[in-house]
Structures are given as structure tokens and as C-alpha cells.
mmCIF file of C-alpha atoms in Angstrom:
data_model
loop_
_atom_site.group_PDB
_atom_site.id
_atom_site.type_symbol
_atom_site.label_atom_id
_atom_site.label_comp_id
_atom_site.label_asym_id
_atom_site.label_seq_id
_atom_site.Cartn_x
_atom_site.Cartn_y
_atom_site.Cartn_z
ATOM 1 C CA MET A 9 28.176 -57.139 -67.734
ATOM 2 C CA THR A 10 30.030 -57.346 -64.453
ATOM 3 C CA ILE A 11 31.867 -60.379 -63.102
ATOM 4 C CA THR A 12 30.748 -60.991 -59.523
ATOM 5 C CA VAL A 13 32.488 -63.423 -57.193
ATOM 6 C CA TYR A 14 30.730 -64.728 -54.091
ATOM 7 C CA ASN A 15 33.343 -65.579 -51.498
ATOM 8 C CA ILE A 16 34.189 -65.937 -47.801
ATOM 9 C CA SER A 17 37.103 -63.906 -46.483
ATOM 10 C CA GLY A 18 40.082 -66.221 -46.070
ATOM 11 C CA SER A 19 38.797 -69.023 -48.301
ATOM 12 C CA PRO A 20 41.812 -70.277 -50.285
ATOM 13 C CA MET A 21 39.557 -71.506 -53.093
ATOM 14 C CA GLY A 22 37.935 -68.106 -53.425
ATOM 15 C CA TRP A 23 41.305 -66.394 -53.250
ATOM 16 C CA ARG A 24 42.442 -68.482 -56.231
ATOM 17 C CA VAL A 25 39.726 -67.017 -58.410
ATOM 18 C CA LEU A 26 40.426 -63.447 -57.319
ATOM 19 C CA LEU A 27 44.108 -63.940 -58.123
ATOM 20 C CA GLY A 28 43.226 -65.360 -61.534
ATOM 21 C CA LEU A 29 41.149 -62.269 -62.247
ATOM 22 C CA ALA A 30 43.983 -60.031 -61.062
ATOM 23 C CA PHE A 31 46.568 -61.888 -63.174
ATOM 24 C CA LYS A 32 44.369 -61.259 -66.215
ATOM 25 C CA GLY A 33 43.748 -57.627 -65.324
ATOM 26 C CA LEU A 34 39.969 -58.088 -65.323
ATOM 27 C CA ASP A 35 37.473 -55.933 -63.441
ATOM 28 C CA TYR A 36 35.200 -57.676 -60.952
ATOM 29 C CA GLU A 37 33.152 -57.237 -57.826
ATOM 30 C CA VAL A 38 33.246 -59.399 -54.697
ATOM 31 C CA VAL A 39 30.322 -60.222 -52.432
ATOM 32 C CA TYR A 40 31.660 -61.512 -49.133
ATOM 33 C CA LEU A 41 29.461 -63.934 -47.207
ATOM 34 C CA SER A 42 29.705 -64.398 -43.443
ATOM 35 C CA GLY A 43 31.304 -67.743 -42.718
ATOM 36 C CA SER A 44 30.527 -67.485 -39.005
ATOM 37 C CA ASP A 45 26.838 -66.958 -39.819
ATOM 38 C CA LYS A 46 26.980 -69.776 -42.397
ATOM 39 C CA GLU A 47 25.466 -67.624 -45.103
ATOM 40 C CA HIS A 48 26.934 -70.038 -47.649
ATOM 41 C CA LYS A 49 24.676 -72.777 -46.259
ATOM 42 C CA GLN A 50 21.496 -70.731 -46.599
ATOM 43 C CA ASP A 51 19.313 -69.312 -49.343
ATOM 44 C CA PRO A 52 19.824 -67.392 -51.548
ATOM 45 C CA PHE A 53 23.382 -68.723 -51.876
ATOM 46 C CA LEU A 54 22.199 -72.332 -52.050
ATOM 47 C CA GLN A 55 20.313 -71.366 -55.175
ATOM 48 C CA MET A 56 23.696 -70.512 -56.713
ATOM 49 C CA ASN A 57 25.500 -73.570 -55.399
ATOM 50 C CA PRO A 58 23.460 -76.357 -53.776
ATOM 51 C CA HIS A 59 26.678 -77.704 -52.217
ATOM 52 C CA GLY A 60 27.026 -74.527 -50.156
ATOM 53 C CA LYS A 61 30.641 -73.906 -51.151
ATOM 54 C CA VAL A 62 32.507 -70.822 -52.279
ATOM 55 C CA PRO A 63 33.540 -69.469 -54.653
ATOM 56 C CA VAL A 64 30.738 -68.880 -57.107
ATOM 57 C CA LEU A 65 31.291 -66.620 -60.086
ATOM 58 C CA GLU A 66 28.254 -64.946 -61.637
ATOM 59 C CA TYR A 67 28.349 -63.474 -65.108
ATOM 60 C CA GLY A 68 25.404 -62.753 -67.337
ATOM 61 C CA GLY A 69 22.995 -64.459 -64.962
ATOM 62 C CA ILE A 70 24.903 -67.758 -65.060
ATOM 63 C CA TYR A 71 26.609 -69.143 -61.952
ATOM 64 C CA ARG A 72 29.887 -71.012 -62.188
ATOM 65 C CA ARG A 73 31.281 -73.172 -59.408
ATOM 66 C CA GLU A 74 34.570 -74.884 -58.414
ATOM 67 C CA SER A 75 37.704 -72.768 -58.451
ATOM 68 C CA LEU A 76 39.726 -74.690 -61.068
ATOM 69 C CA SER A 77 36.748 -74.800 -63.393
ATOM 70 C CA ILE A 78 36.288 -71.056 -62.979
ATOM 71 C CA LEU A 79 39.944 -70.407 -63.812
ATOM 72 C CA GLY A 80 39.512 -72.484 -66.959
ATOM 73 C CA TRP A 81 36.391 -70.535 -67.884
ATOM 74 C CA LEU A 82 38.295 -67.273 -67.488
ATOM 75 C CA ASP A 83 40.774 -68.457 -70.111
ATOM 76 C CA GLU A 84 37.974 -69.421 -72.479
ATOM 77 C CA GLN A 85 36.231 -66.068 -72.171
ATOM 78 C CA HIS A 86 39.329 -63.882 -71.907
ATOM 79 C CA PRO A 87 42.254 -65.530 -73.747
ATOM 80 C CA THR A 88 44.629 -62.620 -73.107
ATOM 81 C CA ARG A 89 47.189 -63.430 -70.402
ATOM 82 C CA PRO A 90 46.321 -67.137 -70.369
ATOM 83 C CA LEU A 91 46.283 -68.820 -66.977
ATOM 84 C CA PHE A 92 46.869 -72.297 -68.412
ATOM 85 C CA GLY A 93 49.266 -71.469 -71.240
ATOM 86 C CA GLN A 94 48.863 -71.635 -75.007
ATOM 87 C CA THR A 95 50.741 -74.775 -76.057
ATOM 88 C CA PRO A 96 49.759 -78.364 -75.268
ATOM 89 C CA ALA A 97 52.923 -78.844 -73.219
ATOM 90 C CA LYS A 98 52.368 -75.687 -71.167
ATOM 91 C CA ILE A 99 48.675 -76.436 -70.647
ATOM 92 C CA SER A 100 49.492 -79.960 -69.439
ATOM 93 C CA ALA A 101 52.265 -78.781 -67.105
ATOM 94 C CA THR A 102 50.101 -76.038 -65.628
ATOM 95 C CA TRP A 103 47.229 -78.417 -64.935
ATOM 96 C CA ILE A 104 49.591 -80.901 -63.281
ATOM 97 C CA HIS A 105 50.955 -78.221 -60.953
ATOM 98 C CA ALA A 106 47.558 -76.685 -60.244
ATOM 99 C CA ALA A 107 46.037 -80.084 -59.433
ATOM 100 C CA ARG A 108 48.885 -80.980 -57.087
ATOM 101 C CA TYR A 109 48.707 -77.730 -55.164
ATOM 102 C CA SER A 110 44.915 -77.905 -55.070
ATOM 103 C CA ASP A 111 45.153 -81.263 -53.314
ATOM 104 C CA TYR A 112 48.407 -81.903 -51.462
ATOM 105 C CA LEU A 113 49.523 -78.365 -50.623
ATOM 106 C CA LEU A 114 46.008 -77.317 -49.591
ATOM 107 C CA LYS A 115 45.623 -80.299 -47.262
ATOM 108 C CA ALA A 116 49.103 -79.970 -45.767
ATOM 109 C CA THR A 117 48.595 -76.257 -45.092
ATOM 110 C CA SER A 118 45.160 -76.730 -43.542
ATOM 111 C CA GLN A 119 46.389 -79.436 -41.166
ATOM 112 C CA VAL A 120 48.924 -76.977 -39.752
ATOM 113 C CA VAL A 121 47.237 -73.587 -39.831
ATOM 114 C CA PHE A 122 43.787 -74.594 -38.550
ATOM 115 C CA PRO A 123 45.117 -75.783 -35.149
ATOM 116 C CA VAL A 124 47.416 -72.759 -34.989
ATOM 117 C CA PHE A 125 44.645 -70.255 -35.747
ATOM 118 C CA ASN A 126 42.287 -71.975 -33.282
ATOM 119 C CA GLY A 127 44.719 -71.905 -30.348
ATOM 120 C CA SER A 128 46.510 -69.281 -28.350
ATOM 121 C CA ASP A 129 50.013 -68.438 -29.499
ATOM 122 C CA GLY A 130 52.312 -71.271 -28.502
ATOM 123 C CA ALA A 131 49.426 -73.684 -27.881
ATOM 124 C CA PRO A 132 47.761 -74.876 -31.103
ATOM 125 C CA LYS A 133 44.286 -76.284 -30.594
ATOM 126 C CA ALA A 134 42.020 -78.406 -32.730
ATOM 127 C CA PRO A 135 38.462 -77.114 -33.222
ATOM 128 C CA GLY A 136 37.232 -79.549 -30.549
ATOM 129 C CA GLY A 137 39.548 -78.037 -27.980
ATOM 130 C CA ASN A 138 42.078 -80.851 -27.802
ATOM 131 C CA GLU A 139 45.730 -80.238 -28.516
ATOM 132 C CA PRO A 140 46.530 -82.109 -31.718
ATOM 133 C CA ALA A 141 49.754 -83.842 -32.600
ATOM 134 C CA ILE A 142 50.671 -81.666 -35.578
ATOM 135 C CA GLY A 143 54.375 -82.489 -35.735
ATOM 136 C CA PRO A 144 53.891 -85.057 -38.531
ATOM 137 C CA THR A 145 51.643 -82.713 -40.479
ATOM 138 C CA SER A 146 54.158 -79.875 -40.185
ATOM 139 C CA SER A 147 56.736 -82.227 -41.718
ATOM 140 C CA LEU A 148 54.310 -82.938 -44.555
ATOM 141 C CA LEU A 149 53.866 -79.222 -45.178
ATOM 142 C CA LYS A 150 57.639 -78.751 -45.284
ATOM 143 C CA THR A 151 57.846 -81.494 -47.901
ATOM 144 C CA GLU A 152 55.306 -79.691 -50.065
ATOM 145 C CA LEU A 153 57.103 -76.375 -49.558
ATOM 146 C CA ARG A 154 60.403 -77.920 -50.631
ATOM 147 C CA GLU A 155 58.710 -79.147 -53.806
ATOM 148 C CA LEU A 156 57.374 -75.647 -54.422
ATOM 149 C CA GLU A 157 60.833 -74.198 -53.779
ATOM 150 C CA HIS A 158 62.279 -76.598 -56.361
ATOM 151 C CA CYS A 159 59.686 -75.570 -58.956
ATOM 152 C CA LEU A 160 60.802 -71.961 -58.598
ATOM 153 C CA SER A 161 64.460 -72.748 -59.295
ATOM 154 C CA GLU A 162 64.416 -71.774 -62.967
ATOM 155 C CA SER A 163 61.620 -69.254 -63.455
ATOM 156 C CA ALA A 164 60.014 -66.244 -61.824
ATOM 157 C CA PHE A 165 56.665 -68.010 -61.509
ATOM 158 C CA LEU A 166 55.662 -71.648 -61.222
ATOM 159 C CA CYS A 167 55.139 -72.276 -64.936
ATOM 160 C CA GLY A 168 57.350 -69.674 -66.559
ATOM 161 C CA GLY A 169 57.819 -65.950 -66.721
ATOM 162 C CA ALA A 170 54.198 -64.958 -66.098
ATOM 163 C CA PRO A 171 51.745 -65.882 -63.326
ATOM 164 C CA SER A 172 49.514 -68.832 -64.143
ATOM 165 C CA ALA A 173 46.709 -70.892 -62.662
ATOM 166 C CA ALA A 174 49.364 -72.838 -60.749
ATOM 167 C CA ASP A 175 50.438 -69.630 -58.993
ATOM 168 C CA ALA A 176 46.806 -68.711 -58.303
ATOM 169 C CA VAL A 177 46.264 -72.076 -56.610
ATOM 170 C CA ALA A 178 49.519 -72.237 -54.660
ATOM 171 C CA PHE A 179 49.744 -68.650 -53.463
ATOM 172 C CA PRO A 180 46.782 -68.692 -51.022
ATOM 173 C CA GLU A 181 48.449 -71.558 -49.151
ATOM 174 C CA ILE A 182 51.618 -69.530 -48.719
ATOM 175 C CA GLY A 183 49.444 -66.593 -47.727
ATOM 176 C CA ARG A 184 47.836 -68.693 -44.992
ATOM 177 C CA VAL A 185 51.214 -69.854 -43.731
ATOM 178 C CA MET A 186 52.524 -66.291 -43.625
ATOM 179 C CA ARG A 187 49.361 -65.135 -41.842
ATOM 180 C CA ALA A 188 49.944 -67.808 -39.211
ATOM 181 C CA VAL A 189 53.587 -66.748 -38.841
ATOM 182 C CA GLU A 190 52.461 -63.130 -38.441
ATOM 183 C CA THR A 191 49.633 -63.702 -35.965
ATOM 184 C CA LYS A 192 50.902 -66.774 -34.064
ATOM 185 C CA PRO A 193 54.709 -66.487 -34.233
ATOM 186 C CA ALA A 194 55.434 -68.678 -31.205
ATOM 187 C CA SER A 195 53.273 -71.521 -32.494
ATOM 188 C CA MET A 196 54.768 -71.398 -35.972
ATOM 189 C CA SER A 197 58.303 -71.105 -34.655
ATOM 190 C CA GLY A 198 57.718 -74.165 -32.502
ATOM 191 C CA LEU A 199 56.646 -76.062 -35.605
ATOM 192 C CA GLY A 200 59.773 -75.015 -37.480
ATOM 193 C CA PHE A 201 58.417 -72.156 -39.592
ATOM 194 C CA GLY A 202 59.953 -69.255 -37.672
ATOM 195 C CA ASP A 203 62.647 -68.603 -40.314
ATOM 196 C CA PHE A 204 60.426 -69.058 -43.351
ATOM 197 C CA ASP A 205 62.185 -66.614 -45.676
ATOM 198 C CA LEU A 206 65.591 -68.089 -44.849
ATOM 199 C CA ASP A 207 64.415 -71.672 -45.243
ATOM 200 C CA PHE A 208 62.469 -71.024 -48.451
ATOM 201 C CA PRO A 209 64.136 -68.026 -50.153
ATOM 202 C CA LYS A 210 62.776 -68.747 -53.636
ATOM 203 C CA ILE A 211 59.213 -68.942 -52.281
ATOM 204 C CA ALA A 212 59.791 -65.683 -50.426
ATOM 205 C CA ARG A 213 60.918 -63.905 -53.590
ATOM 206 C CA TRP A 214 58.024 -65.411 -55.561
ATOM 207 C CA ARG A 215 55.593 -64.261 -52.860
ATOM 208 C CA ASP A 216 56.988 -60.740 -53.105
ATOM 209 C CA ARG A 217 56.660 -60.752 -56.900
ATOM 210 C CA ILE A 218 53.002 -61.715 -56.666
ATOM 211 C CA THR A 219 52.178 -59.191 -53.940
ATOM 212 C CA ALA A 220 53.700 -56.468 -56.141
ATOM 213 C CA LEU A 221 51.434 -57.280 -59.108
ATOM 214 C CA PRO A 222 48.700 -54.791 -60.071
ATOM 215 C CA GLY A 223 45.385 -55.709 -58.511
ATOM 216 C CA TYR A 224 46.867 -57.983 -55.854
ATOM 217 C CA SER A 225 45.760 -55.853 -52.901
ATOM 218 C CA LYS A 226 42.095 -56.285 -53.863
ATOM 219 C CA THR A 227 42.440 -60.059 -53.497
ATOM 220 C CA VAL A 228 43.661 -60.058 -49.883
ATOM 221 C CA PRO A 229 41.108 -61.407 -47.354
ATOM 222 C CA PRO A 230 39.519 -58.229 -45.978
ATOM 223 C CA HIS A 231 39.425 -59.424 -42.372
ATOM 224 C CA TRP A 232 43.238 -59.591 -42.460
ATOM 225 C CA ASN A 233 43.287 -55.808 -42.770
ATOM 226 C CA GLU A 234 41.039 -55.185 -39.753
#
């Protein structure tokens, strides 16, 4: 049976699951829905997830929802290369990190990159067309990035020497920040992210380690390569 992931290109939650699959070295297929056409809010996808949210993982005719739950299911079904560790202490630590990044880092990143992506370079815009005051939110993101930098002080990955669920959750947020730096350099420089690799060298090295892993390239949002 084939693992199939239903996703929207650029969704950080969907990216988490693809990274988890890559970390485990599992084969899978991806079905990308059109976010602009709101395919995730229409049938047949609503039959898979009535909440209309990605990702959804299908295996053996059963649909699984919510990214952290899916990562946990992957460990249950495929114990090799565990995403949450094997000891009670490691499992607890990994869940703590994954939960934090799933909440605080996700929110802090979104509050910065959404206005940047929606505006012209140098002029971030909220979806409604008004220029938002994103200075405070950029400071919040820097706080979360400093915490991430600290967590990488003693190990190659966030919870030790191998990539874990914590890395799968945190990495898409760094990916979104780097995409914003790449595509809207003036905006990101104005918000204090122009020298990202100098300001956060441990994150930069961690990012490079993950992008060098086998299977990583398949996880990248396809519209970023267009």
C-alpha cells in the first residue's frame, strides 16, 4: 500500500509531514490541492477532512488528520528512525519542543511573512491592503529564533544527533523566513532579517544539514521551484 499525502504547496503543516516521511526514509506520494481555488474546502477533500485543512495522510483507505498526530502515527507504524525518540525522557523533550514550535514559532513566522509576501518588496501589506505595523511581531519572531538558536548549541539537530519531529515542525518556519528573504529582500532587511545567517549561525548550519538529507528535495513546496 502507498502512503498518500494531500497537501497545499507552501503549507507549513503539510511540509512537516513530508519532512517526517523523508527523515524516516519512507516512500510516499503527494497530491497537491489548489489553495487559490480552495479545493481543500470542497468535495471530495471534505470527505477526507470535514474541517477543510491540510495535510491529510491516506493509507489503506483510512484518512489521518492533524500534522502532529500524523507524525506520531508514523512512529507507531514505522518504528525505525523514531521521530519522537525511544526513551521516556527523549519522547517528553521532543513533544515539548514540537508543541512549542507548532504554536509560538508558527504564529510568529506567519505574522511576519504573510504581510511581506502580500506586499511589494519594501512595502509589506496585510491581506486587506493596509500596511500593518509588523515591527512588534518581527521582534517576537526574533525571540523565537533566539530560542531555536539556543536549542542548537549542543547538538546537530533539535533533540540530538538525528532529525526528529521537533525538526520537522520547526524547519518549515525557517523555510518560510528564508523564502521571504530570497523573494522580498528589502522588506526582510527593513525588519532586521537581512543578515540572517550571521545573526543565527547555528540555525543556518542546521538548515543546511536538513537540506542535505536524502529525500529533502521532494518536500520543498513545488511552486517555489517555478
